[in-house]
Amino acid sequence: MTLIDLGMPTPLPPAPVRRRSRQITVGDVPVGGGAPVSVQTMTTTVTADVDATLQQIAEITAAGCDIVRVAVPSQDDADALPAIAAKSPIPVIADIHFQSRYVFQAIDAGCAAVRVNPGNIRKFDGKVKEIAAAASAADVPIRIGVNAGSLDRRILAKHGHATAEALVESALWECSLFEEYDFTQLKIAVKHHDPLVMMDAYRLLAGARDYPLHLGVTEAGPAFQGAIKSAVAFGILLHEGIGDTIRVSLSDSPVQQVKAGIQILASLSLRPRRLEIVSCPGCGRLQVDIHQLAARVEAAFDGFPHPLRVAVMGCVVNGPGEAREADLGVSCGNGKGQIFRKGQVIRTVPESRIVDALLEEALELAAAEGEPG
């Protein structure tokens, strides 16, 4: 068989230069200070339902999540924290909005960190000294989470609405309350539903303090819209070096939020890439249903453990070029598919055999390069 050499894939571009922040540790996950950008999500179960919550945490862990947040709006939820923190395979952050007493329960329960939203917590300012002392004694970091939808009333009255300046002023004020008691194990988030306002807020914050920053476009929306808004905002900020941990806030399952976050980081070379499907959008030149074929390939490779870039191309115009950049792929036409691997066309198969052939080649490639361990 004659192999057609299309050239080797080009190396990935270097990762963006990161803003140097101080480092905190959430459980066993370092955040900031040059540590890898971590991916977070939040459970959608009732936290008091320990079994359901742990099951969902297991699912997001399998998807690649680094840190999970659980809501604690009630006493029953607070009472469930010890069991969840003890059994979770990844660090658990307790999300506290309304009652400051739950902060102390979360720390005592062994949670890896506590997120507080001072704009919602009753009598928060008067409890900071006690919270700082308890968190310091347990070596538990605090995330100051400022949201456009629940901004402190005093700040909101001053600025009129949730501007970038208002978000940052609120965050810095709340940080200063902890700093007064020499507590600096802080992480900050200033979330807004508008990516432009959100980006401005994080830029202002990045220049004002060296605390690690958690990125989020809050209430980003349904999966399609929310993923785009988050990818735009995160991509720009992370490329500027801003951001130490992220959550993609989609109206979708936590697993999909995690997958979206990992893909954003991989696209910026901030996380080792997993499977990446490169496929053409379709045009009048095609002689194959490329949408259906790409979906079949994606389904067949779901959960494939080896990092691969797989190109699924519908014609010879862009097929050779994508072949050169991909680890594995196919270029289709006339009821057949040319299978290429590492820049070489290695065989031609009937259209009905394309997916099987790609899987066969992927397994051989994984075996030759060594399974991830």
Tab-separated table of C-alpha atoms in Angstrom:
chain	number	residue	atom	x	y	z
A	1	MET	CA	0.000	0.000	0.000
A	2	THR	CA	1.287	3.460	-0.889
A	3	LEU	CA	1.112	5.911	1.998
A	4	ILE	CA	0.470	9.549	1.157
A	5	ASP	CA	2.444	11.822	3.467
A	6	LEU	CA	0.589	15.057	4.197
A	7	GLY	CA	3.081	16.333	6.778
A	8	MET	CA	3.115	16.127	10.558
A	9	PRO	CA	0.734	18.083	12.783
A	10	THR	CA	2.031	21.420	13.985
A	11	PRO	CA	2.643	21.741	17.741
A	12	LEU	CA	0.047	23.442	19.897
A	13	PRO	CA	0.648	27.146	20.597
A	14	PRO	CA	1.970	28.042	24.063
A	15	ALA	CA	-0.486	28.704	26.856
A	16	PRO	CA	-1.202	32.347	27.787
A	17	VAL	CA	1.045	33.994	30.373
A	18	ARG	CA	-0.926	33.969	33.611
A	19	ARG	CA	-1.419	36.811	36.055
A	20	ARG	CA	0.544	35.946	39.156
A	21	SER	CA	-1.817	35.714	42.100
A	22	ARG	CA	-1.306	34.460	45.614
A	23	GLN	CA	-2.193	30.807	46.120
A	24	ILE	CA	-4.810	29.202	48.317
A	25	THR	CA	-5.639	25.517	48.645
A	26	VAL	CA	-9.172	24.172	48.329
A	27	GLY	CA	-8.879	20.704	49.797
A	28	ASP	CA	-6.068	19.184	47.767
A	29	VAL	CA	-6.534	21.544	44.804
A	30	PRO	CA	-4.182	24.560	44.645
A	31	VAL	CA	-5.833	27.683	43.250
A	32	GLY	CA	-3.828	30.652	41.999
A	33	GLY	CA	-0.105	31.184	42.226
A	34	GLY	CA	0.519	29.542	38.875
A	35	ALA	CA	-1.515	26.398	39.608
A	36	PRO	CA	-3.540	24.978	36.704
A	37	VAL	CA	-6.910	26.654	36.143
A	38	SER	CA	-9.470	24.449	37.864
A	39	VAL	CA	-13.003	23.650	36.719
A	40	GLN	CA	-15.906	23.920	39.105
A	41	THR	CA	-19.617	23.320	38.975
A	42	MET	CA	-22.508	23.220	41.410
A	43	THR	CA	-24.828	20.355	42.227
A	44	THR	CA	-28.487	20.720	41.328
A	45	THR	CA	-29.750	18.212	43.880
A	46	VAL	CA	-31.251	19.083	47.227
A	47	THR	CA	-28.130	18.992	49.379
A	48	ALA	CA	-30.030	17.351	52.237
A	49	ASP	CA	-30.490	14.326	49.949
A	50	VAL	CA	-27.017	12.985	50.616
A	51	ASP	CA	-27.199	9.970	48.300
A	52	ALA	CA	-28.464	11.975	45.320
A	53	THR	CA	-25.897	14.696	45.914
A	54	LEU	CA	-23.016	12.239	46.151
A	55	GLN	CA	-24.220	10.458	43.015
A	56	GLN	CA	-24.159	13.734	41.096
A	57	ILE	CA	-20.720	14.562	42.488
A	58	ALA	CA	-19.498	11.171	41.242
A	59	GLU	CA	-20.834	11.973	37.760
A	60	ILE	CA	-19.159	15.378	37.542
A	61	THR	CA	-15.925	13.931	38.920
A	62	ALA	CA	-15.944	11.377	36.119
A	63	ALA	CA	-16.437	14.249	33.658
A	64	GLY	CA	-13.268	15.948	34.954
A	65	CYS	CA	-14.532	18.391	37.588
A	66	ASP	CA	-11.933	19.576	40.118
A	67	ILE	CA	-14.078	21.275	42.786
A	68	VAL	CA	-17.807	21.129	43.515
A	69	ARG	CA	-20.090	23.616	45.250
A	70	VAL	CA	-23.258	22.607	47.106
A	71	ALA	CA	-26.073	24.950	48.099
A	72	VAL	CA	-26.866	25.355	51.785
A	73	PRO	CA	-30.130	27.311	52.011
A	74	SER	CA	-31.611	25.366	54.957
A	75	GLN	CA	-30.705	23.699	58.224
A	76	ASP	CA	-31.313	20.258	56.715
A	77	ASP	CA	-28.743	21.063	54.027
A	78	ALA	CA	-26.221	22.230	56.613
A	79	ASP	CA	-26.770	19.017	58.580
A	80	ALA	CA	-25.921	16.970	55.466
A	81	LEU	CA	-22.524	18.606	54.939
A	82	PRO	CA	-20.404	16.291	57.152
A	83	ALA	CA	-21.450	13.172	55.216
A	84	ILE	CA	-21.022	14.847	51.837
A	85	ALA	CA	-17.629	16.386	52.647
A	86	ALA	CA	-16.354	13.063	54.008
A	87	LYS	CA	-17.445	10.965	51.031
A	88	SER	CA	-16.951	13.318	48.082
A	89	PRO	CA	-14.008	12.389	45.823
A	90	ILE	CA	-13.349	16.093	45.106
A	91	PRO	CA	-13.237	19.128	47.429
A	92	VAL	CA	-16.628	20.480	48.490
A	93	ILE	CA	-17.416	24.183	48.826
A	94	ALA	CA	-20.448	25.130	50.894
A	95	ASP	CA	-22.470	27.898	49.229
A	96	ILE	CA	-23.928	30.178	51.906
A	97	HIS	CA	-26.362	32.964	51.120
A	98	PHE	CA	-28.793	33.619	53.921
A	99	GLN	CA	-27.684	32.548	57.392
A	100	SER	CA	-24.203	33.235	58.734
A	101	ARG	CA	-24.499	30.341	61.194
A	102	TYR	CA	-24.267	27.912	58.267
A	103	VAL	CA	-20.738	29.203	57.591
A	104	PHE	CA	-19.587	27.854	60.957
A	105	GLN	CA	-21.395	24.569	60.384
A	106	ALA	CA	-19.735	24.182	56.988
A	107	ILE	CA	-16.288	24.761	58.481
A	108	ASP	CA	-16.966	22.281	61.285
A	109	ALA	CA	-18.314	19.774	58.736
A	110	GLY	CA	-14.956	19.586	56.965
A	111	CYS	CA	-15.864	21.488	53.803
A	112	ALA	CA	-12.803	22.474	51.809
A	113	ALA	CA	-13.962	26.085	51.432
A	114	VAL	CA	-16.971	28.304	51.997
A	115	ARG	CA	-18.526	30.680	49.506
A	116	VAL	CA	-20.255	33.652	51.089
A	117	ASN	CA	-22.477	36.207	49.388
A	118	PRO	CA	-22.457	39.147	51.817
A	119	GLY	CA	-25.168	40.906	49.825
A	120	ASN	CA	-27.601	38.217	50.962
A	121	ILE	CA	-26.329	37.060	54.352
A	122	ARG	CA	-28.168	38.653	57.248
A	123	LYS	CA	-25.935	40.671	59.590
A	124	PHE	CA	-22.826	39.541	57.714
A	125	ASP	CA	-20.579	42.476	58.646
A	126	GLY	CA	-20.964	41.800	62.359
A	127	LYS	CA	-19.903	38.162	61.973
A	128	VAL	CA	-16.716	38.637	59.952
A	129	LYS	CA	-14.375	38.496	62.960
A	130	GLU	CA	-15.856	35.177	64.089
A	131	ILE	CA	-15.902	33.757	60.560
A	132	ALA	CA	-12.270	34.775	59.988
A	133	ALA	CA	-11.206	33.175	63.262
A	134	ALA	CA	-13.043	29.895	62.554
A	135	ALA	CA	-11.804	29.684	58.960
A	136	SER	CA	-8.239	30.496	59.968
A	137	ALA	CA	-8.218	27.869	62.727
A	138	ALA	CA	-9.483	25.210	60.287
A	139	ASP	CA	-7.312	26.449	57.388
A	140	VAL	CA	-10.425	26.869	55.240
A	141	PRO	CA	-10.414	29.542	52.509
A	142	ILE	CA	-13.362	31.849	51.906
A	143	ARG	CA	-14.681	32.807	48.504
A	144	ILE	CA	-16.198	36.260	48.308
A	145	GLY	CA	-18.911	35.803	45.697
A	146	VAL	CA	-20.392	39.047	44.388
A	147	ASN	CA	-23.280	38.661	41.949
A	148	ALA	CA	-25.003	41.354	39.900
A	149	GLY	CA	-28.382	39.995	40.993
A	150	SER	CA	-27.640	40.138	44.711
A	151	LEU	CA	-25.385	43.145	45.129
A	152	ASP	CA	-25.166	44.729	48.563
A	153	ARG	CA	-27.985	47.288	48.829
A	154	ARG	CA	-25.623	50.036	49.970
A	155	ILE	CA	-23.411	49.626	46.908
A	156	LEU	CA	-26.398	49.300	44.597
A	157	ALA	CA	-27.890	52.548	45.927
A	158	LYS	CA	-24.611	54.358	45.331
A	159	HIS	CA	-24.101	53.205	41.716
A	160	GLY	CA	-27.717	52.905	40.604
A	161	HIS	CA	-27.236	49.476	39.040
A	162	ALA	CA	-24.741	46.622	38.916
A	163	THR	CA	-21.860	48.256	37.042
A	164	ALA	CA	-18.382	46.765	36.871
A	165	GLU	CA	-17.244	49.417	39.333
A	166	ALA	CA	-20.054	48.508	41.731
A	167	LEU	CA	-19.165	44.818	41.653
A	168	VAL	CA	-15.509	45.521	42.325
A	169	GLU	CA	-16.210	48.050	45.069
A	170	SER	CA	-18.410	45.500	46.806
A	171	ALA	CA	-15.779	42.780	46.519
A	172	LEU	CA	-12.965	44.985	47.806
A	173	TRP	CA	-15.064	46.235	50.709
A	174	GLU	CA	-15.864	42.684	51.722
A	175	CYS	CA	-12.201	41.674	51.391
A	176	SER	CA	-11.216	44.582	53.610
A	177	LEU	CA	-13.496	43.257	56.347
A	178	PHE	CA	-11.481	40.025	56.418
A	179	GLU	CA	-8.147	41.782	55.957
A	180	GLU	CA	-8.884	43.782	59.109
A	181	TYR	CA	-8.491	40.501	60.989
A	182	ASP	CA	-5.433	39.386	58.969
A	183	PHE	CA	-7.403	36.765	57.059
A	184	THR	CA	-6.222	36.603	53.447
A	185	GLN	CA	-7.149	33.079	52.368
A	186	LEU	CA	-9.615	34.600	49.956
A	187	LYS	CA	-10.801	33.949	46.432
A	188	ILE	CA	-12.995	36.484	44.668
A	189	ALA	CA	-15.724	36.332	42.028
A	190	VAL	CA	-17.567	39.302	40.508
A	191	LYS	CA	-20.187	37.749	38.256
A	192	HIS	CA	-22.522	39.469	35.822
A	193	HIS	CA	-24.823	38.125	33.114
A	194	ASP	CA	-23.363	40.550	30.555
A	195	PRO	CA	-19.927	39.309	29.391
A	196	LEU	CA	-18.704	42.858	28.687
A	197	VAL	CA	-19.543	44.124	32.184
A	198	MET	CA	-18.148	40.932	33.679
A	199	MET	CA	-14.845	41.286	31.813
A	200	ASP	CA	-14.467	44.923	32.861
A	201	ALA	CA	-15.079	43.960	36.481
A	202	TYR	CA	-12.458	41.225	36.478
A	203	ARG	CA	-9.896	43.470	34.811
A	204	LEU	CA	-10.437	46.117	37.481
A	205	LEU	CA	-10.242	43.519	40.216
A	206	ALA	CA	-7.107	41.889	38.792
A	207	GLY	CA	-5.301	45.209	39.021
A	208	ALA	CA	-6.499	45.992	42.530
A	209	ARG	CA	-5.611	42.830	44.471
A	210	ASP	CA	-3.541	39.697	44.004
A	211	TYR	CA	-6.169	37.267	45.256
A	212	PRO	CA	-7.025	34.320	42.985
A	213	LEU	CA	-10.099	34.946	40.849
A	214	HIS	CA	-13.010	32.647	40.066
A	215	LEU	CA	-14.483	33.437	36.653
A	216	GLY	CA	-18.167	33.172	35.885
A	217	VAL	CA	-20.815	34.688	33.645
A	218	THR	CA	-23.723	34.339	36.035
A	219	GLU	CA	-27.080	33.162	34.701
A	220	ALA	CA	-25.421	32.698	31.314
A	221	GLY	CA	-28.529	31.027	29.898
A	222	PRO	CA	-29.476	27.816	28.070
A	223	ALA	CA	-26.718	25.531	26.861
A	224	PHE	CA	-26.116	27.072	23.433
A	225	GLN	CA	-26.299	30.725	24.462
A	226	GLY	CA	-24.604	30.225	27.811
A	227	ALA	CA	-21.677	28.274	26.415
A	228	ILE	CA	-21.008	30.976	23.829
A	229	LYS	CA	-21.215	33.830	26.353
A	230	SER	CA	-18.952	31.989	28.775
A	231	ALA	CA	-16.459	30.944	26.109
A	232	VAL	CA	-16.159	34.517	24.818
A	233	ALA	CA	-15.670	36.049	28.276
A	234	PHE	CA	-13.424	33.316	29.651
A	235	GLY	CA	-11.404	33.070	26.464
A	236	ILE	CA	-10.598	36.773	26.438
A	237	LEU	CA	-9.813	37.017	30.156
A	238	LEU	CA	-7.791	33.814	30.310
A	239	HIS	CA	-5.837	34.865	27.243
A	240	GLU	CA	-5.038	38.064	29.135
A	241	GLY	CA	-3.836	35.905	32.022
A	242	ILE	CA	-6.815	36.626	34.286
A	243	GLY	CA	-8.570	33.766	36.048
A	244	ASP	CA	-7.599	30.891	38.320
A	245	THR	CA	-10.764	28.790	38.390
A	246	ILE	CA	-13.932	28.789	36.287
A	247	ARG	CA	-17.553	27.708	36.239
A	248	VAL	CA	-19.686	27.654	33.096
A	249	SER	CA	-23.141	28.527	34.442
A	250	LEU	CA	-25.477	26.862	31.961
A	251	SER	CA	-29.148	26.012	32.309
A	252	ASP	CA	-28.037	22.452	31.704
A	253	SER	CA	-26.701	19.538	33.722
A	254	PRO	CA	-23.578	20.001	35.847
A	255	VAL	CA	-21.826	17.397	33.698
A	256	GLN	CA	-22.335	19.565	30.610
A	257	GLN	CA	-21.085	22.593	32.528
A	258	VAL	CA	-17.896	20.712	33.377
A	259	LYS	CA	-17.398	19.491	29.815
A	260	ALA	CA	-17.823	23.032	28.497
A	261	GLY	CA	-15.300	24.365	31.005
A	262	ILE	CA	-12.727	21.725	30.155
A	263	GLN	CA	-13.149	22.391	26.440
A	264	ILE	CA	-12.628	26.134	26.958
A	265	LEU	CA	-9.406	25.501	28.865
A	266	ALA	CA	-8.161	22.935	26.355
A	267	SER	CA	-8.823	25.354	23.505
A	268	LEU	CA	-6.476	27.834	25.202
A	269	SER	CA	-3.812	25.190	25.937
A	270	LEU	CA	-4.535	25.656	29.642
A	271	ARG	CA	-5.486	22.005	30.081
A	272	PRO	CA	-4.345	18.890	28.252
A	273	ARG	CA	-6.782	18.317	25.447
A	274	ARG	CA	-9.014	15.297	25.350
A	275	LEU	CA	-10.932	14.217	22.308
A	276	GLU	CA	-11.474	17.027	19.811
A	277	ILE	CA	-13.707	16.549	16.767
A	278	VAL	CA	-12.830	18.818	13.843
A	279	SER	CA	-15.635	18.708	11.289
A	280	CYS	CA	-16.758	20.895	8.414
A	281	PRO	CA	-20.095	22.758	8.497
A	282	GLY	CA	-21.276	21.414	5.156
A	283	CYS	CA	-21.796	22.923	1.702
A	284	GLY	CA	-22.937	22.023	-1.783
A	285	ARG	CA	-19.702	20.140	-2.520
A	286	LEU	CA	-20.491	17.392	-0.033
A	287	GLN	CA	-21.372	13.863	-1.059
A	288	VAL	CA	-21.991	12.686	2.500
A	289	ASP	CA	-24.290	13.742	5.346
A	290	ILE	CA	-21.483	15.341	7.348
A	291	HIS	CA	-23.717	16.335	10.255
A	292	GLN	CA	-24.875	12.774	10.789
A	293	LEU	CA	-21.371	11.378	10.297
A	294	ALA	CA	-19.816	13.822	12.777
A	295	ALA	CA	-22.522	12.972	15.330
A	296	ARG	CA	-21.861	9.242	14.861
A	297	VAL	CA	-18.123	9.747	15.306
A	298	GLU	CA	-18.666	11.875	18.416
A	299	ALA	CA	-20.968	9.239	19.919
A	300	ALA	CA	-18.580	6.406	19.081
A	301	PHE	CA	-15.642	8.204	20.707
A	302	ASP	CA	-17.556	9.336	23.804
A	303	GLY	CA	-15.383	8.564	26.816
A	304	PHE	CA	-12.341	7.634	24.713
A	305	PRO	CA	-9.471	8.054	27.199
A	306	HIS	CA	-6.674	8.999	24.825
A	307	PRO	CA	-6.326	12.667	23.742
A	308	LEU	CA	-6.933	12.855	20.007
A	309	ARG	CA	-7.838	15.413	17.386
A	310	VAL	CA	-10.131	13.660	14.903
A	311	ALA	CA	-11.015	15.411	11.634
A	312	VAL	CA	-14.278	14.497	9.895
A	313	MET	CA	-14.227	16.183	6.506
A	314	GLY	CA	-16.730	16.020	3.694
A	315	CYS	CA	-14.653	16.807	0.604
A	316	VAL	CA	-11.142	17.211	-0.752
A	317	VAL	CA	-11.014	21.019	-0.503
A	318	ASN	CA	-10.142	21.244	3.192
A	319	GLY	CA	-9.707	17.550	3.931
A	320	PRO	CA	-5.953	17.312	3.204
A	321	GLY	CA	-5.195	20.394	5.273
A	322	GLU	CA	-7.141	19.124	8.248
A	323	ALA	CA	-5.487	15.734	7.779
A	324	ARG	CA	-2.138	17.402	8.218
A	325	GLU	CA	-3.188	18.979	11.538
A	326	ALA	CA	-5.150	16.034	12.980
A	327	ASP	CA	-4.032	12.863	14.723
A	328	LEU	CA	-6.679	10.892	12.889
A	329	GLY	CA	-9.453	11.602	10.436
A	330	VAL	CA	-11.415	10.948	7.304
A	331	SER	CA	-12.047	12.791	4.061
A	332	CYS	CA	-15.221	11.618	2.318
A	333	GLY	CA	-16.506	11.443	-1.243
A	334	ASN	CA	-18.077	9.084	-3.789
A	335	GLY	CA	-19.347	6.736	-1.094
A	336	LYS	CA	-15.885	6.217	0.376
A	337	GLY	CA	-13.680	7.645	3.083
A	338	GLN	CA	-9.928	8.147	3.035
A	339	ILE	CA	-8.626	7.416	6.519
A	340	PHE	CA	-5.552	9.376	7.563
A	341	ARG	CA	-3.343	9.074	10.605
A	342	LYS	CA	-0.607	11.493	11.688
A	343	GLY	CA	-0.558	13.191	8.314
A	344	GLN	CA	-0.618	10.007	6.213
A	345	VAL	CA	-3.481	8.516	4.192
A	346	ILE	CA	-3.397	4.875	5.235
A	347	ARG	CA	-6.490	3.291	3.707
A	348	THR	CA	-9.814	3.836	1.957
A	349	VAL	CA	-13.017	2.298	3.283
A	350	PRO	CA	-16.690	2.273	2.238
A	351	GLU	CA	-18.798	5.004	3.813
A	352	SER	CA	-20.566	2.422	5.989
A	353	ARG	CA	-17.205	1.460	7.552
A	354	ILE	CA	-15.885	4.928	8.342
A	355	VAL	CA	-16.758	5.056	12.046
A	356	ASP	CA	-15.485	1.519	12.706
A	357	ALA	CA	-12.282	2.258	10.815
A	358	LEU	CA	-11.645	5.427	12.799
A	359	LEU	CA	-12.134	3.555	16.074
A	360	GLU	CA	-9.781	0.794	14.965
A	361	GLU	CA	-7.088	3.294	14.056
A	362	ALA	CA	-7.655	5.230	17.290
A	363	LEU	CA	-7.129	2.102	19.386
A	364	GLU	CA	-3.948	1.271	17.494
A	365	LEU	CA	-2.714	4.840	17.906
A	366	ALA	CA	-3.474	4.793	21.630
A	367	ALA	CA	-1.662	1.481	22.057
A	368	ALA	CA	1.367	2.730	20.135
A	369	GLU	CA	1.633	5.962	22.139
A	370	GLY	CA	0.721	4.420	25.484
A	371	GLU	CA	-2.530	4.655	27.392
A	372	PRO	CA	-2.852	7.638	29.704
A	373	GLY	CA	-2.064	6.656	33.250
